[in-house]
Amino acid sequence: MTEYKPPLNDIRLVLNEISDISRLCDLPGYEHVDVETIDGVLEELGRFAAEVVSPVNKIGDQEGCSVSDGVVTMPKEFGEAWDHFVDSGWGAISQDPDYGGGGFPLAIHTVLTELLATASRAWSMGPMLTAGAIDCLHTFSDESQKEVFLPKLVAGEWSGTMNLTEPQAGSDVGALTTKAVPQDDGTYRIFGTKIFITFGEHELVENIIQLVLARTPDSPPGTKGISCFIVPKYLVQDDGSLGERNDYRCLSLEHKLGLHASPTCVISYGENGDGAVGYLIGEEHQGMRYMFKMMNNARLGVGVEGLAVAERALQQASSFALDRRQGKAVGAEAGEQSLIIEHPDVRRMLLTMRAYTDAMRCILYANAATLDLAKSHPESEERQLASDRAELLTPISKAWCTDLGVEMTSLGIQVHGGYGYIEETGAAQHLRDSRISPIYEGTNGIQAIDLVGRKLRMNEGKVIRDLLDEINDFTESLNQHGEEFATIRSNLADSLQAVEEATAWLTEKGTEDPIQAISGATPYLRMLGQLVGGWFLARLAIGAKNNENIGDPDFRNSKMTVAKFYAEQLLPLTRAQLGAVTAGSSDLFAVPEELFSI
Amino acid sequence: MDVVVCVKQIPDPADPGELNPDTKTLKRDTKLILDESDSYGVEMALQLVDAAGSGEVRLVSMTPGGETGGLRTALAMGAESAILVSDEALAGSDALSTAKVLAAAIKRSNPDLILTATESSDGYTGTVPEQIAELLDLPSVTFGKEVAVDGELATVKRQTESGYDVVECPLPAVISVTAGVVEPRYPSFKGIMAAKNKPVEELDLSALGIDPQTVGWAGARQEITEIADSPAREAGEVVVDEGEAHERIMAFLDDLKVL
């Protein structure tokens, strides 16, 4: 596996041009942050990811983790990297200063997520789940709970989890049966079994804070009866020290396609009979509402995983293509083997990876910026507009980027030829590590239904209308940027028209015959992502011309090439999805189910 | 115990640098970073002050252009303050001029110990630490791989070709430390934020009472007369094992003095 080089210039350019980071720094609450400070932070954060986290990636893949008597063992290097992580304080960067955080914009937390996940997807699951738990506690728990749990989680000294899934309750969370029995002292006792709990048990930190969804007695069925509980591995005593071990146990770990060193736990609560001590977050029966509120941040984080694996695969494939000699390239001297990067097809693969990786970063960082604006803009109208845009972008961030993560890591293997298929090069690990992201945190199919079923209907279609109008205005404005942008302009216009047609069709069907609309949801998400990606890349190309302090001229000029390549060769895939969107459900259900049985 | 660490800000060695054909020196118009070889001195100073239980680590540096990015890195690691001598007249300074300027800045700080790297990663003269010691009339110990301080006595393990010497010297002293002796800490997020507000005192030559004619191009006593490309790598020697290869390899390594 090649070393990881943090793409800091790419990140800077996207933060400047797409996230408008200087505008975010001007928001109330971010007064202590400026672009220069962020620049210094990026340098050191990048160094940390490359020098401390990246070296554990392959070790984790090879050694994996194991459980014996409820104790999970991970590679010792994972623990060393975690200790450095705590010392460095990077996990705190965007958290609330009242609990030891750095109070940076969420856009910078997104950079942290990218850098750590690109360095090691498996290792980064720990900080990522912890950030999710912090988000939940910070938003919904009471002050005394915050004081007990947040400072340690923010510092990375404790880690956090989310316990949603049960064997019969996956995408259908409402089917969960874990019980929470109220006690006289105001606490609850938790009984039940949870599965697929990422970083649910390990020895990297002194305490693990499980956030567990469960049902109180006589709660309404389905999602309306779910409550959310804090269940610490060790009970925290009044003086803050750790006391008794709580009544839960890791029964087993899943054997997975990828992320071998990220423990995916089966956890049994209340095995000893008394039940695990749990503390209610907020109010009873509000658990699902809380989850929904946190969903945008969590789904954005998973979308970043798609970017991360694609970036890592691209770096790996590029360095292989610059080293490996095979065949004679057209025009090369006879008798000489050419570097494979001299072959057009390899170039095509690398440029495709580059273009999609850039497009993903733009979409994700734009999405992060809308969340910052939605949270901190002083004017309520602006907050609402940003929040609406975030709602619309989130399913695209999650699904478009993670689908592409899988495709780009597969392309990365292809660049390697046979060496990509054997494990020594490390190219295969990226594909294996990429594959979970389209599944968890709401499958990509669910994202597409969310987009078509909920997001297109927001404000009677105004939210999608605003986005498409903005892309239209931008496309027309490309006139003033000269002949260089002519094909970008024509291809954007054509793709936009295709998306307009699809949107109109879905909007009409959505009310009169919803199954028709839902049947076209996945291709629609794909085409909308494809269009938005092209729009951002064109903006990035223009921005690169105006940012002479970022990178060298070759770097800046390459953004024009990337935008043009994407517009001419990848953007036409937008229209190609139109038929699938408007085909409706008839063919999908025309074949009798018996014919699927073997 | 107060320790001054001399640090240099240099162009990033990861980006291929260019020589200015007129001055035959490295172009320095790019961003400057902390010379990695200085990060070992900073780390060692932080550890020594920590072990002493009191005192602080201060930085002394010079650059013609007033850049502070590299200093902020060392401040983020934990140094408390920095003196940066910045003056256009410093451009073209040779080793002795550099030593004069640094010595004058160190004097203002009156430390118990001065740490330096053995040489910078862009100039490689490797003579500045000894010249500073001479100018300050202090003991000079070079190539320290371990430094321990007990009261007013420093005990230093000096790296040698065959192992190390243990030497003692009274403080204050100037000790140069080798790369790799300690593991420099990563600047923490909090360290970076704190470094924003740590004092960097910028002084020009007049503030130090140094005549601009005695430093920089004007005062240089050494001149780079010629620059040439480094020789291409020569083909290696292939040793075929016919039973006695190990002896030839041992002899080869012995010649290189790596055994």
Short mmCIF file of N, CA and C in Angstrom, two decimals, chain B residues 25-79:
data_model
loop_
_atom_site.label_atom_id
_atom_site.label_comp_id
_atom_site.label_asym_id
_atom_site.label_seq_id
_atom_site.Cartn_x
_atom_site.Cartn_y
_atom_site.Cartn_z
N THR B 25 22.40 30.74 -4.26
CA THR B 25 21.78 30.25 -3.02
C THR B 25 20.34 29.82 -3.32
N LEU B 26 19.78 29.13 -2.34
CA LEU B 26 18.43 28.59 -2.50
C LEU B 26 17.41 29.73 -2.60
N LYS B 27 16.47 29.58 -3.53
CA LYS B 27 15.37 30.55 -3.59
C LYS B 27 14.48 30.35 -2.38
N ARG B 28 14.15 31.44 -1.73
CA ARG B 28 13.35 31.34 -0.49
C ARG B 28 12.06 32.11 -0.60
N ASP B 29 11.52 32.19 -1.83
CA ASP B 29 10.29 32.98 -1.96
C ASP B 29 9.04 32.14 -1.72
N THR B 30 9.23 30.84 -1.41
CA THR B 30 8.06 30.01 -1.09
C THR B 30 7.80 30.08 0.41
N LYS B 31 6.75 29.39 0.83
CA LYS B 31 6.42 29.34 2.25
C LYS B 31 7.55 28.66 3.03
N LEU B 32 7.87 29.17 4.20
CA LEU B 32 8.92 28.55 5.00
C LEU B 32 8.31 27.71 6.13
N ILE B 33 8.96 26.58 6.40
CA ILE B 33 8.48 25.73 7.49
C ILE B 33 9.62 25.50 8.49
N LEU B 34 9.27 24.94 9.63
CA LEU B 34 10.28 24.63 10.64
C LEU B 34 11.20 23.53 10.11
N ASP B 35 12.49 23.77 10.15
CA ASP B 35 13.46 22.74 9.76
C ASP B 35 13.25 21.53 10.67
N GLU B 36 13.00 20.38 10.05
CA GLU B 36 12.69 19.20 10.86
C GLU B 36 13.81 18.88 11.84
N SER B 37 15.06 19.15 11.44
CA SER B 37 16.17 18.81 12.34
C SER B 37 16.12 19.66 13.61
N ASP B 38 15.45 20.81 13.55
CA ASP B 38 15.30 21.64 14.76
C ASP B 38 14.20 21.13 15.69
N SER B 39 13.27 20.33 15.15
CA SER B 39 12.17 19.86 15.99
C SER B 39 12.70 18.94 17.10
N TYR B 40 13.85 18.31 16.86
CA TYR B 40 14.43 17.44 17.90
C TYR B 40 14.93 18.28 19.08
N GLY B 41 15.57 19.42 18.77
CA GLY B 41 16.03 20.31 19.83
C GLY B 41 14.86 20.86 20.63
N VAL B 42 13.78 21.21 19.92
CA VAL B 42 12.59 21.73 20.61
C VAL B 42 12.03 20.66 21.55
N GLU B 43 11.92 19.44 21.04
CA GLU B 43 11.38 18.36 21.87
C GLU B 43 12.26 18.12 23.08
N MET B 44 13.58 18.07 22.84
CA MET B 44 14.48 17.81 23.96
C MET B 44 14.39 18.92 25.00
N ALA B 45 14.30 20.16 24.53
CA ALA B 45 14.18 21.29 25.45
C ALA B 45 12.91 21.18 26.28
N LEU B 46 11.81 20.82 25.62
CA LEU B 46 10.54 20.68 26.34
C LEU B 46 10.65 19.60 27.41
N GLN B 47 11.32 18.51 27.05
CA GLN B 47 11.48 17.42 28.03
C GLN B 47 12.38 17.83 29.20
N LEU B 48 13.45 18.55 28.88
CA LEU B 48 14.37 18.97 29.95
C LEU B 48 13.69 19.94 30.92
N VAL B 49 12.94 20.89 30.37
CA VAL B 49 12.23 21.84 31.22
C VAL B 49 11.18 21.13 32.05
N ASP B 50 10.52 20.16 31.42
CA ASP B 50 9.52 19.37 32.12
C ASP B 50 10.17 18.63 33.30
N ALA B 51 11.34 18.02 33.02
CA ALA B 51 12.03 17.27 34.07
C ALA B 51 12.52 18.21 35.18
N ALA B 52 12.93 19.42 34.80
CA ALA B 52 13.43 20.37 35.80
C ALA B 52 12.29 20.89 36.67
N GLY B 53 11.07 20.84 36.17
CA GLY B 53 9.92 21.25 36.97
C GLY B 53 9.60 22.72 36.89
N SER B 54 10.50 23.52 36.31
CA SER B 54 10.18 24.94 36.13
C SER B 54 11.01 25.47 34.97
N GLY B 55 10.66 26.69 34.55
CA GLY B 55 11.39 27.30 33.44
C GLY B 55 10.59 27.21 32.17
N GLU B 56 11.18 27.71 31.08
CA GLU B 56 10.46 27.67 29.82
C GLU B 56 11.39 27.53 28.63
N VAL B 57 10.78 27.17 27.52
CA VAL B 57 11.52 27.01 26.27
C VAL B 57 11.26 28.23 25.41
N ARG B 58 12.35 28.88 24.98
CA ARG B 58 12.20 30.04 24.10
C ARG B 58 12.93 29.75 22.78
N LEU B 59 12.45 30.40 21.74
CA LEU B 59 13.03 30.15 20.42
C LEU B 59 13.78 31.39 19.96
N VAL B 60 14.86 31.14 19.23
CA VAL B 60 15.57 32.25 18.59
C VAL B 60 15.75 31.88 17.12
N SER B 61 15.44 32.82 16.24
CA SER B 61 15.49 32.51 14.82
C SER B 61 15.81 33.78 14.04
N MET B 62 16.24 33.62 12.81
CA MET B 62 16.42 34.80 11.96
C MET B 62 16.01 34.50 10.52
N THR B 63 15.47 35.51 9.87
CA THR B 63 15.09 35.40 8.47
C THR B 63 14.99 36.79 7.89
N PRO B 64 15.38 36.98 6.65
CA PRO B 64 15.29 38.34 6.10
C PRO B 64 13.84 38.82 5.96
N GLY B 65 12.88 37.88 5.75
CA GLY B 65 11.54 38.29 5.32
C GLY B 65 10.47 38.38 6.39
N GLY B 66 10.76 38.04 7.62
CA GLY B 66 9.76 38.18 8.68
C GLY B 66 8.73 37.07 8.76
N GLU B 67 8.96 35.93 8.09
CA GLU B 67 8.00 34.82 8.17
C GLU B 67 7.99 34.22 9.57
N THR B 68 6.80 33.76 10.00
CA THR B 68 6.72 33.16 11.34
C THR B 68 6.08 31.78 11.33
N GLY B 69 5.68 31.27 10.15
CA GLY B 69 4.96 29.99 10.08
C GLY B 69 5.69 28.85 10.79
N GLY B 70 7.00 28.76 10.54
CA GLY B 70 7.77 27.67 11.16
C GLY B 70 7.88 27.85 12.66
N LEU B 71 7.99 29.11 13.10
CA LEU B 71 8.06 29.37 14.55
C LEU B 71 6.76 28.95 15.22
N ARG B 72 5.63 29.19 14.53
CA ARG B 72 4.33 28.83 15.13
C ARG B 72 4.26 27.31 15.35
N THR B 73 4.87 26.56 14.46
CA THR B 73 4.88 25.10 14.66
C THR B 73 5.58 24.75 15.97
N ALA B 74 6.75 25.37 16.20
CA ALA B 74 7.50 25.08 17.43
C ALA B 74 6.76 25.61 18.65
N LEU B 75 6.09 26.75 18.49
CA LEU B 75 5.29 27.29 19.61
C LEU B 75 4.11 26.36 19.90
N ALA B 76 3.54 25.78 18.82
CA ALA B 76 2.42 24.85 19.01
C ALA B 76 2.88 23.59 19.72
N MET B 77 4.14 23.22 19.54
CA MET B 77 4.67 22.04 20.25
C MET B 77 4.79 22.33 21.75
N GLY B 78 4.96 23.60 22.12
CA GLY B 78 5.00 23.92 23.55
C GLY B 78 5.98 25.01 23.95
N ALA B 79 6.80 25.51 23.01
CA ALA B 79 7.69 26.62 23.36
C ALA B 79 6.84 27.82 23.75
#
